[in-house]
XYZ file of C-alpha atoms in Angstrom:
702
model
C 125.732 101.723 -23.333
C 128.820 101.164 -25.485
C 131.868 99.374 -24.038
C 130.165 96.212 -22.788
C 127.364 93.811 -23.900
C 123.918 94.626 -22.211
C 122.693 91.073 -22.941
C 125.643 89.318 -21.233
C 124.578 86.754 -18.555
C 125.633 87.754 -15.114
C 123.554 85.352 -12.791
C 121.193 82.650 -13.792
C 117.422 82.812 -12.930
C 117.929 79.616 -11.096
C 120.513 81.130 -8.840
C 118.412 84.253 -8.489
C 115.458 82.129 -7.268
C 117.650 80.704 -4.554
C 119.091 84.002 -3.437
C 115.999 86.305 -3.506
C 113.869 84.393 -1.035
C 116.475 84.530 1.639
C 116.827 88.204 1.304
C 113.025 88.886 1.184
C 112.051 87.461 4.548
C 111.939 90.924 6.297
C 110.137 92.646 3.512
C 106.302 91.768 3.532
C 105.848 93.658 0.311
C 107.494 90.867 -1.552
C 104.276 88.911 -1.729
C 102.492 91.791 -3.581
C 104.729 91.430 -6.603
C 103.390 89.394 -9.700
C 104.992 86.076 -10.029
C 108.223 86.045 -11.939
C 108.458 89.881 -12.057
C 111.470 90.092 -9.675
C 113.229 87.150 -11.333
C 112.777 88.742 -14.767
C 114.660 91.835 -13.597
C 117.930 89.887 -13.697
C 117.250 87.950 -16.872
C 120.390 87.709 -19.093
C 118.568 89.022 -22.081
C 118.475 92.813 -22.021
C 115.173 93.049 -23.762
C 113.531 90.900 -21.188
C 115.148 92.995 -18.497
C 113.891 96.102 -20.194
C 110.319 94.632 -20.385
C 110.528 93.726 -16.843
C 111.342 97.392 -15.947
C 108.233 98.500 -17.871
C 106.069 95.842 -16.110
C 107.568 97.054 -12.808
C 106.535 100.617 -13.590
C 102.853 99.530 -14.242
C 102.783 97.443 -11.217
C 104.055 100.208 -9.066
C 101.699 102.742 -10.500
C 98.754 100.409 -9.868
C 99.731 99.692 -6.366
C 99.967 103.312 -5.599
C 96.599 104.079 -7.128
C 94.972 101.287 -5.090
C 96.470 102.027 -1.744
C 97.038 105.880 -2.181
C 99.484 105.967 0.649
C 103.135 107.261 0.840
C 103.884 104.287 3.068
C 103.783 101.981 -0.024
C 106.493 104.292 -1.643
C 108.634 104.019 1.358
C 108.309 100.170 1.349
C 109.190 99.887 -2.299
C 112.198 102.110 -2.042
C 113.386 100.308 1.210
C 112.905 96.827 -0.463
C 114.821 97.599 -3.683
C 117.574 99.315 -1.725
C 118.037 96.615 0.882
C 117.666 93.579 -1.413
C 119.108 94.873 -4.583
C 121.454 97.865 -4.278
C 123.038 96.646 -1.049
C 123.533 93.228 -2.643
C 127.149 91.969 -3.106
C 126.171 90.850 -6.504
C 126.559 93.151 -9.446
C 123.408 91.987 -11.409
C 121.349 92.729 -8.302
C 122.625 96.227 -8.003
C 121.848 96.840 -11.749
C 118.385 95.480 -11.245
C 117.910 97.743 -8.118
C 118.947 100.729 -10.145
C 116.342 99.822 -12.876
C 113.780 99.524 -10.007
C 114.686 102.946 -8.813
C 114.255 104.463 -12.215
C 110.890 102.660 -12.392
C 109.751 104.141 -8.983
C 110.664 107.780 -9.868
C 108.812 107.371 -13.275
C 105.655 105.884 -12.047
C 105.129 107.377 -8.494
C 104.437 110.885 -7.310
C 107.683 111.595 -5.424
C 109.040 114.571 -7.280
C 107.840 117.180 -4.653
C 108.570 115.089 -1.560
C 112.117 115.500 -0.241
C 111.994 112.432 1.953
C 111.725 110.222 -1.110
C 114.063 112.155 -3.197
C 116.846 111.709 -0.565
C 115.958 108.094 -0.072
C 116.361 107.572 -3.844
C 119.304 109.747 -4.558
C 121.676 108.716 -1.685
C 121.667 104.926 -2.697
C 122.202 105.841 -6.251
C 124.990 108.179 -5.340
C 126.732 105.273 -3.586
C 126.358 103.217 -6.651
C 128.071 105.991 -8.641
C 131.072 104.974 -6.705
C 130.809 101.264 -7.544
C 133.945 99.343 -8.648
C 131.948 97.791 -11.366
C 131.735 100.094 -14.472
C 128.327 98.653 -15.573
C 126.850 99.368 -12.134
C 128.439 102.883 -12.168
C 127.006 103.636 -15.657
C 123.471 102.544 -14.822
C 123.807 104.529 -11.497
C 124.433 107.735 -13.534
C 121.477 106.829 -15.817
C 119.273 106.359 -12.911
C 120.423 109.618 -11.306
C 119.687 111.385 -14.595
C 116.163 109.999 -14.578
C 115.526 111.020 -10.859
C 116.927 114.506 -11.609
C 114.900 114.808 -14.806
C 111.684 114.027 -12.920
C 112.252 116.010 -9.824
C 113.945 118.896 -11.494
C 114.437 121.836 -9.028
C 113.170 119.823 -6.215
C 116.384 117.866 -6.226
C 118.541 121.035 -5.882
C 118.674 120.829 -2.042
C 121.036 117.974 -2.611
C 123.149 119.832 -5.108
C 126.463 119.793 -3.386
C 126.355 115.989 -3.119
C 125.370 115.688 -6.677
C 128.060 117.974 -7.984
C 130.902 116.192 -6.053
C 129.609 112.824 -7.584
C 129.667 114.291 -11.031
C 133.213 115.640 -10.615
C 134.387 112.242 -9.513
C 132.676 110.560 -12.381
C 134.055 112.923 -14.875
C 137.590 112.270 -13.755
C 137.251 108.519 -14.222
C 138.600 106.293 -16.987
C 135.474 104.760 -18.492
C 134.447 106.717 -21.527
C 130.709 105.772 -21.250
C 130.547 106.873 -17.632
C 132.247 110.144 -18.400
C 129.799 110.757 -21.315
C 126.835 109.947 -19.142
C 128.155 112.152 -16.345
C 128.697 115.126 -18.666
C 124.946 114.791 -19.866
C 123.925 114.789 -16.065
C 126.031 117.889 -15.495
C 124.258 119.606 -18.456
C 120.791 118.763 -17.047
C 121.807 120.209 -13.632
C 122.857 123.423 -15.400
C 119.546 123.621 -17.119
C 117.702 123.124 -13.921
C 119.667 125.749 -12.035
C 119.186 128.290 -14.859
C 115.437 127.527 -14.945
C 114.987 128.331 -11.280
C 117.342 131.343 -11.666
C 119.391 129.918 -8.874
C 116.699 130.704 -6.436
C 118.209 130.678 -2.912
C 115.193 128.737 -1.608
C 115.989 125.923 -4.001
C 119.771 126.192 -4.651
C 122.289 127.044 -1.901
C 124.736 129.189 -3.899
C 126.818 129.664 -0.752
C 127.426 125.966 -0.279
C 128.170 125.599 -3.966
C 130.557 128.455 -4.192
C 132.306 126.883 -1.093
C 132.898 123.873 -3.301
C 134.203 126.051 -6.160
C 136.586 127.637 -3.786
C 137.914 124.297 -2.702
C 138.403 122.839 -6.136
C 139.410 126.151 -8.061
C 142.660 126.847 -6.360
C 146.056 125.120 -7.238
C 146.904 122.938 -10.162
C 144.042 120.640 -10.313
C 142.703 118.150 -13.109
C 142.161 120.322 -16.176
C 138.693 118.835 -16.921
C 137.448 119.526 -13.429
C 138.689 123.014 -13.608
C 137.059 123.501 -16.906
C 133.803 122.242 -15.369
C 134.271 125.037 -12.744
C 134.794 127.672 -15.222
C 131.596 126.359 -17.080
C 129.481 126.533 -14.029
C 130.568 130.050 -12.975
C 129.941 131.052 -16.400
C 126.386 129.608 -16.294
C 125.778 131.290 -12.925
C 126.995 134.566 -14.193
C 124.484 134.341 -17.096
C 121.573 134.317 -14.591
C 120.366 137.862 -14.347
C 119.293 137.530 -10.699
C 122.570 135.825 -9.649
C 125.318 138.248 -8.270
C 128.656 136.721 -8.924
C 130.357 139.701 -7.381
C 129.315 138.357 -4.040
C 131.473 135.302 -4.313
C 134.755 136.860 -5.781
C 137.041 135.212 -3.158
C 135.644 131.851 -4.068
C 136.741 131.707 -7.656
C 138.603 134.814 -8.832
C 142.193 133.920 -7.818
C 141.506 130.104 -8.798
C 140.442 131.118 -12.285
C 143.433 133.429 -12.787
C 145.781 130.594 -11.670
C 144.204 128.185 -14.377
C 146.058 130.424 -16.905
C 149.172 128.705 -15.822
C 147.832 125.172 -16.586
C 149.461 123.314 -19.499
C 145.937 122.306 -20.864
C 145.297 124.675 -23.729
C 141.333 124.147 -23.586
C 141.455 125.163 -19.929
C 143.597 128.102 -20.588
C 141.434 129.406 -23.358
C 138.272 128.899 -21.431
C 139.577 130.688 -18.324
C 140.840 133.540 -20.546
C 137.466 133.908 -22.212
C 135.749 134.012 -18.809
C 138.105 136.643 -17.444
C 137.837 138.681 -20.468
C 133.998 138.697 -20.276
C 134.028 139.079 -16.516
C 136.286 142.098 -16.806
C 133.783 143.668 -19.160
C 130.960 143.193 -16.665
C 132.940 144.850 -13.950
C 133.839 147.804 -16.142
C 130.153 148.264 -16.949
C 128.995 148.010 -13.337
C 131.870 149.570 -11.254
C 129.493 151.510 -9.168
C 127.825 148.233 -7.746
C 128.069 148.374 -4.048
C 128.588 144.535 -3.882
C 131.726 144.756 -6.104
C 134.752 144.403 -3.922
C 137.367 146.320 -6.001
C 139.849 146.198 -3.107
C 139.979 142.466 -3.165
C 140.291 142.530 -7.024
C 143.190 144.928 -6.894
C 144.959 142.881 -3.949
C 144.458 139.682 -5.923
C 145.836 141.144 -9.172
C 148.908 142.367 -7.312
C 149.490 138.800 -6.138
C 149.036 137.532 -9.568
C 151.756 139.810 -11.096
C 154.176 138.112 -8.872
C 153.349 134.608 -10.105
C 156.110 133.088 -12.272
C 153.859 132.676 -15.328
C 153.644 134.960 -18.297
C 149.894 134.377 -19.094
C 148.998 135.061 -15.467
C 151.029 138.203 -15.283
C 149.836 139.538 -18.715
C 146.229 139.118 -17.897
C 146.771 140.773 -14.466
C 148.388 143.841 -15.770
C 145.760 144.118 -18.415
C 143.066 144.152 -15.791
C 144.818 146.921 -13.966
C 145.237 148.985 -17.227
C 141.529 148.468 -18.061
C 140.177 149.241 -14.528
C 142.302 152.425 -14.280
C 140.961 153.568 -17.669
C 137.409 152.825 -16.712
C 137.578 153.360 -12.891
C 137.635 157.083 -12.628
C 137.279 158.222 -8.948
C 136.278 154.626 -7.805
C 139.793 153.327 -8.285
C 141.613 156.171 -6.632
C 141.572 154.436 -3.104
C 143.271 151.356 -4.791
C 146.026 153.322 -6.371
C 148.826 151.976 -4.209
C 147.929 148.373 -5.366
C 147.653 149.528 -8.948
C 151.188 151.316 -8.853
C 152.593 148.123 -7.080
C 151.407 145.910 -9.804
C 152.654 148.060 -12.594
C 156.165 148.510 -10.992
C 156.383 144.713 -10.487
C 155.712 143.980 -14.190
C 158.027 146.621 -15.335
C 160.960 144.279 -14.491
C 159.466 141.326 -16.420
C 161.641 139.785 -19.148
C 158.823 139.146 -21.546
C 158.266 142.055 -23.828
C 154.508 141.879 -23.858
C 154.242 142.128 -20.266
C 156.913 144.844 -20.171
C 155.134 146.944 -22.604
C 151.711 146.518 -21.010
C 153.294 147.578 -17.664
C 154.808 150.694 -19.246
C 151.349 151.628 -20.761
C 149.794 150.968 -17.383
C 152.252 153.025 -15.380
C 151.834 155.929 -17.918
C 148.014 155.738 -17.470
C 148.442 155.873 -13.688
C 150.745 158.949 -13.878
C 148.374 160.734 -16.165
C 145.447 159.799 -13.949
C 147.284 161.069 -10.828
C 147.598 164.612 -12.194
C 143.802 165.197 -12.116
C 143.021 164.073 -8.657
C 143.705 165.537 -5.203
C 146.333 164.254 -3.047
C 145.189 163.510 0.545
C 146.783 161.855 3.492
C 143.383 160.136 4.336
C 141.516 157.675 2.114
C 138.270 159.677 2.257
C 138.594 162.004 -0.636
C 141.858 161.250 -2.525
C 144.906 159.116 -2.722
C 146.102 157.239 0.243
C 149.405 159.025 -0.127
C 151.316 157.221 2.778
C 150.343 153.933 1.270
C 151.704 155.122 -2.148
C 155.008 156.170 -0.715
C 155.378 152.971 1.132
C 154.994 151.045 -2.148
C 157.369 153.277 -3.899
C 160.000 152.916 -1.120
C 159.700 149.159 -1.577
C 160.700 149.256 -5.168
C 163.471 151.993 -4.843
C 165.789 149.061 -4.126
C 164.399 146.690 -6.683
C 166.869 144.606 -8.834
C 165.421 146.057 -12.061
C 166.844 149.385 -13.146
C 163.718 150.144 -15.049
C 161.522 149.624 -11.969
C 163.836 151.681 -9.704
C 163.883 154.581 -12.227
C 159.945 154.349 -12.482
C 159.540 154.441 -8.654
C 161.764 157.627 -8.541
C 159.835 159.145 -11.224
C 156.612 158.592 -9.255
C 158.077 160.344 -6.319
C 159.080 163.335 -8.435
C 155.513 163.546 -9.734
C 154.116 163.511 -6.328
C 156.541 166.278 -5.339
C 155.553 168.468 -8.206
C 151.945 167.839 -7.487
C 151.719 168.764 -3.926
C 155.106 168.819 -1.979
C 153.167 169.685 1.287
C 151.062 166.480 1.093
C 154.322 164.511 1.245
C 155.420 166.098 4.610
C 154.497 163.040 6.615
C 156.608 160.851 4.380
C 159.598 163.137 4.229
C 161.652 161.147 6.888
C 161.187 157.765 5.127
C 161.837 159.298 1.787
C 165.110 160.801 2.869
C 166.424 157.650 4.619
C 165.463 155.402 1.744
C 166.550 157.466 -1.076
C 170.047 158.198 0.345
C 170.869 154.604 -0.192
C 170.421 154.845 -3.936
C 173.096 157.462 -4.333
C 175.596 154.763 -4.820
C 173.476 153.139 -7.610
C 175.398 151.937 -10.700
C 172.621 153.439 -12.989
C 173.303 157.211 -13.552
C 169.542 157.855 -14.165
C 168.789 156.445 -10.679
C 171.349 158.632 -8.949
C 170.161 161.754 -10.865
C 166.422 161.208 -10.086
C 167.380 160.568 -6.386
C 169.360 163.782 -6.234
C 166.463 165.661 -7.705
C 164.077 164.431 -5.034
C 166.460 164.956 -2.212
C 167.100 168.583 -3.360
C 163.380 169.117 -3.451
C 163.086 167.845 -0.019
C 165.974 169.976 1.281
C 164.127 173.010 0.257
C 161.261 172.160 2.505
C 161.108 173.666 5.951
C 163.662 172.182 8.277
C 164.872 169.360 5.990
C 168.043 170.772 4.689
C 170.467 169.492 7.252
C 168.485 166.226 7.575
C 169.097 165.634 3.882
C 172.784 166.369 4.074
C 173.217 164.320 7.266
C 171.504 161.336 5.769
C 173.679 161.572 2.741
C 176.814 161.691 4.890
C 175.710 158.724 6.785
C 175.159 156.786 3.719
C 178.662 157.726 2.384
C 180.247 156.577 5.671
C 178.383 153.301 5.910
C 178.123 152.288 2.283
C 181.235 150.710 0.744
C 179.901 151.215 -2.647
C 180.404 155.003 -2.385
C 183.469 155.868 -4.309
C 185.025 159.370 -4.317
C 183.590 159.933 -7.627
C 180.068 159.196 -6.241
C 180.671 161.540 -3.540
C 181.885 164.227 -5.858
C 178.865 163.823 -8.238
C 176.479 163.858 -5.272
C 177.998 166.978 -3.788
C 178.164 168.708 -7.028
C 174.567 168.097 -7.875
C 173.444 169.244 -4.443
C 175.429 172.379 -4.849
C 173.782 173.007 -8.299
C 170.332 172.497 -6.924
C 170.712 174.135 -3.537
C 173.620 176.495 -3.684
C 177.187 175.963 -3.042
C 177.438 177.956 0.213
C 174.531 176.300 1.835
C 175.622 172.872 0.926
C 179.239 173.437 2.025
C 178.286 175.054 5.181
C 175.956 172.239 6.192
C 178.392 169.552 5.422
C 181.157 171.397 7.342
C 179.071 171.943 10.397
C 178.192 168.269 10.439
C 181.765 167.159 9.881
C 182.831 169.413 12.662
C 181.084 167.234 15.143
C 182.102 163.886 13.468
C 184.216 161.586 15.448
C 185.834 159.583 12.522
C 188.824 161.478 11.286
C 189.381 159.228 8.239
C 185.789 159.720 7.201
C 186.219 163.556 7.494
C 189.362 163.520 5.562
C 187.661 161.465 2.727
C 184.830 164.017 2.434
C 187.036 167.104 2.770
C 189.359 166.046 0.000
C 186.286 165.820 -2.382
C 184.982 169.081 -1.248
C 188.364 170.691 -1.630
C 188.944 169.435 -4.971
C 185.525 170.697 -6.153
C 186.035 174.153 -4.643
C 189.400 174.673 -6.190
C 189.021 173.131 -9.619
C 185.419 172.796 -10.712
C 184.020 175.676 -12.946
C 180.768 175.518 -11.195
C 182.450 176.657 -8.124
C 184.221 179.691 -9.531
C 181.919 182.349 -7.992
C 182.416 181.203 -4.344
C 186.018 180.407 -5.062
C 186.638 184.121 -6.171
C 184.685 185.375 -3.226
C 186.856 183.311 -0.907
C 189.987 184.537 -2.562
C 189.432 188.182 -1.732
C 187.119 187.869 1.434
C 189.870 189.277 3.755
C 191.075 191.991 1.270
C 187.413 193.230 0.557
C 186.272 192.856 4.200
C 183.510 190.524 3.203
C 182.550 189.390 6.765
C 179.902 186.877 5.575
C 182.511 185.126 3.309
C 185.131 185.348 6.178
C 182.609 183.626 8.386
C 181.978 181.086 5.656
C 185.776 180.490 5.496
C 185.942 179.897 9.201
C 183.040 177.430 9.044
C 184.855 175.512 6.386
C 188.163 175.638 8.166
C 186.747 174.088 11.244
C 185.897 170.920 9.202
C 188.931 171.099 6.867
C 191.366 171.077 9.824
C 190.930 167.304 10.058
C 192.812 167.117 6.653
C 196.043 169.090 7.070
C 196.913 169.251 3.357
C 193.377 170.579 2.504
C 193.486 173.095 5.408
C 196.722 174.446 3.927
C 195.161 174.842 0.513
C 192.179 176.607 1.866
C 194.261 179.170 3.757
C 196.418 179.763 0.563
C 193.144 180.302 -1.342
C 191.866 183.050 1.020
C 195.477 184.595 1.297
C 195.735 183.899 5.031
C 199.488 183.241 4.582
C 200.428 183.808 8.162
C 197.780 181.210 9.250
C 199.258 178.849 6.636
C 202.734 179.340 8.008
C 201.532 178.360 11.600
C 199.743 175.383 10.092
C 202.924 174.166 8.519
C 204.722 174.517 11.729
C 202.192 172.282 13.468
C 202.429 169.829 10.607
C 206.122 169.692 11.048
C 205.848 168.758 14.653
C 203.365 165.888 13.781
C 203.911 162.566 12.183
C 204.606 163.175 8.498
C 203.110 160.121 6.896
C 202.635 159.053 3.298
C 199.014 160.497 3.091
C 200.151 163.986 4.187
C 203.096 164.029 1.703
C 200.551 163.107 -1.030
C 198.415 166.018 0.095
C 201.382 168.432 0.024
C 202.371 167.186 -3.432
C 198.714 167.793 -4.404
C 199.082 171.401 -3.129
C 202.205 171.936 -5.245
C 200.190 170.878 -8.329
C 197.403 173.289 -7.363
C 199.834 176.167 -6.852
C 200.906 175.690 -10.473
C 197.257 175.641 -11.640
C 195.150 178.689 -13.005
C 193.337 178.770 -9.669
C 196.432 180.080 -7.832
C 197.773 182.472 -10.513
C 197.079 185.316 -7.870
C 199.407 183.531 -5.430
C 202.158 183.190 -7.949
C 201.887 186.880 -8.775
C 201.996 187.754 -5.078
C 205.262 185.849 -4.816
C 206.734 188.845 -6.673
C 205.526 191.226 -3.862
C 207.523 189.901 -1.084
C 207.313 193.126 0.883
C 203.483 192.842 0.906
C 203.309 189.043 1.429
C 206.188 187.943 3.355
C 204.427 184.941 4.983
C 203.583 183.597 1.556
C 207.249 182.861 0.799
C 207.852 181.668 4.246
C 204.961 179.255 4.096
C 206.066 178.017 0.585
C 209.569 177.478 1.741
C 208.181 175.689 4.856
C 206.347 173.368 2.546
C 209.599 172.777 0.659
C 211.420 172.007 3.812
C 208.723 169.409 4.745
C 208.722 167.682 1.302
C 211.140 164.908 0.719
C 213.200 164.947 -2.529
C 210.541 164.237 -5.112
C 208.971 165.671 -8.207
C 206.894 168.025 -6.077
C 209.940 169.266 -4.215
C 211.832 169.977 -7.601
C 208.607 171.834 -8.904
C 208.305 173.969 -5.945
C 212.050 174.519 -5.506
C 212.348 175.803 -9.224
C 209.248 178.152 -8.651
C 210.884 179.643 -5.486
C 214.328 179.928 -7.066
C 212.960 181.945 -9.936
C 212.008 184.760 -7.575
C 214.688 184.574 -4.937
C 217.131 186.918 -6.717
C 214.393 189.547 -7.004
C 213.633 189.224 -3.276
C 217.146 190.044 -2.103
C 217.186 193.496 -3.699
C 213.705 194.661 -2.318
C 213.123 196.077 1.027
C 211.077 193.989 3.483
C 207.983 195.145 5.263
C 205.948 193.291 7.877
C 202.835 191.876 6.273
C 200.555 192.841 9.284
C 201.443 196.379 8.670
C 199.670 196.118 5.229
C 196.704 194.193 6.389
C 193.329 195.825 6.328
C 191.232 196.140 9.356
C 189.173 192.924 8.884
C 191.154 190.025 10.112
C 190.359 186.379 10.570
C 190.516 184.968 14.053
C 194.077 183.373 13.558
C 194.604 182.396 17.176
C 191.413 180.508 17.539
C 191.807 178.793 14.147
C 195.447 177.767 14.995
C 194.232 176.362 18.185
C 191.520 174.329 16.454
C 194.076 173.036 13.986
C 196.397 172.123 16.807
C 193.655 170.165 18.565
C 193.049 168.072 15.382
C 196.685 167.721 14.448
C 198.752 167.761 17.578
C 201.818 165.551 17.726
C 200.156 164.243 20.832
C 197.402 161.690 20.601
C 194.659 163.205 18.705
C 191.595 163.912 20.994
C 188.618 164.978 19.027
C 185.225 166.362 20.296
C 183.379 163.671 22.411
C 180.241 163.610 20.191
C 178.677 160.376 19.284
C 179.316 159.720 15.605
C 176.166 160.270 13.362
C 177.782 158.462 10.378
C 180.285 155.855 11.439
C 181.929 154.007 14.346
C 184.671 155.621 16.409
C 188.167 154.968 15.362
């Protein structure tokens, strides 16, 4: 042993002669030892002590040969344990360890568990000795015992392993070196017996591994754990798959350790183990569910090495897994979405590849709501909904892309998830990322086409607009326009109008109606419905007249927009009545702004037909009356001057033309003026506004 002098004197022989007799009184076997043999075990000269050990071996062998009884073995073990190993003197403990080595070398104890335990336990106690010399000799003695007993000592393996771990983490180099040699011997013995359960309790050992593998531990100990798992995995008869929960997560977490050797050894093991799993995925003892759940947890660990290895596992398993991996698709999607948001490029790129593999894989397997024959669709939707609001734009977009893929693949399979999809997706319409909003609208349009979900989609969107402060008028306009493009203008406007008609928040109604009104009157995508509304009365288009009345019932909560709508459909007598009601109400700044906006629209291409009708006073007397009424309501302003100039241009012409009542020239199809005027009065009476007593679906009552 390097590190200290083997020949150093510890206790003199004279002192020993005084101490030993006192301790031998209760051990009758003392008288059987040759004279001077016991004293020579504690000689200061190492060679003499070594010779004494050899003499002791011969003596023990002879004694056993003569008496041929196990009792003699028990007496020898008891004597050297009580007198030497339990001594307070270091030299006696060293001598006792030499005696134990002699016993195991000379006597037939290797198959008798009683003797093995009696020898091993005292030596294990010496392995914890404060004296490094005693500790070193204890390791050597333990090595000799194990070398002689081989697999017969494995019933004590957990105790041996714990001691080796403690010894390897010590500071003395010689003790650590001897402990590594002992650890190597144990590995050899376990491999020799093929980890036979009758000899080696793998369950108990793997419990030790589980205890020591998790967390940030001592690098060398964790390297020992990896080495032992690797050894066990090399044994053909040993099924490491059975013990996944004992080591799998722990080895993954070793990748975050700062020790490069540990990280490298853990990485090598995981790479090899992944190869084994891929080659044996049909093994019934392989718990793929646990693997996938663990990997999903690992991608959330704030360590790039752990994350990268975890997403690599998912990618490889998906590529190899075929039908076996289908039931774990939710976990796989969750992991890929999690890694898409990572700032490290390698992880991000691997996540993109994995997500693409998952999407391609999805196209070739049936969607089912149960887990028996296909994807667990509800679980997938739950995962996607959890990432719809993720802070990463990339992750949000990917989650939405997944929903679109599922919709294309089998929309009916998504029916049980429709409600949660609608409620969750609506919140993303105010997203700052245009791609997120566009994808969300695509999904919602697809849902709206399905069975009775049209009004549910519109209602959910209106609720979101009413409760989400992030929804600007531009957001609302884009949302409505996209819905109209995907679902049809008339259907969308009709649904929104009907829902607004039972809404109790007048300010919210006005906000939405102003957006709808602007789109209807200005946007080129609405030209067809706009033209139909213009001539619905004149052409006796009853369906369009009914559509106008539906709009009107909602528009009435915004007087300026209502007036604009009646001008559009050429219901000028109704427009005149509306202005009269407005004049009796409180003319606030908001209403004046709406009237100013109306004047601008009258000068726009949309109302060129109205301007031409101003020349036909005899056919449209209420048109001019309505416009003059607007002029009377407006205060002196730019809008006032614009309208005044317009009316002045045609006033001279009107004086020279005969006047005929407009109702004489109207066709048989008429709108229900009285009913519509009454509705407008209810919403805009100069008295306190009393709206329909229906609980608001979108916002608090004002």
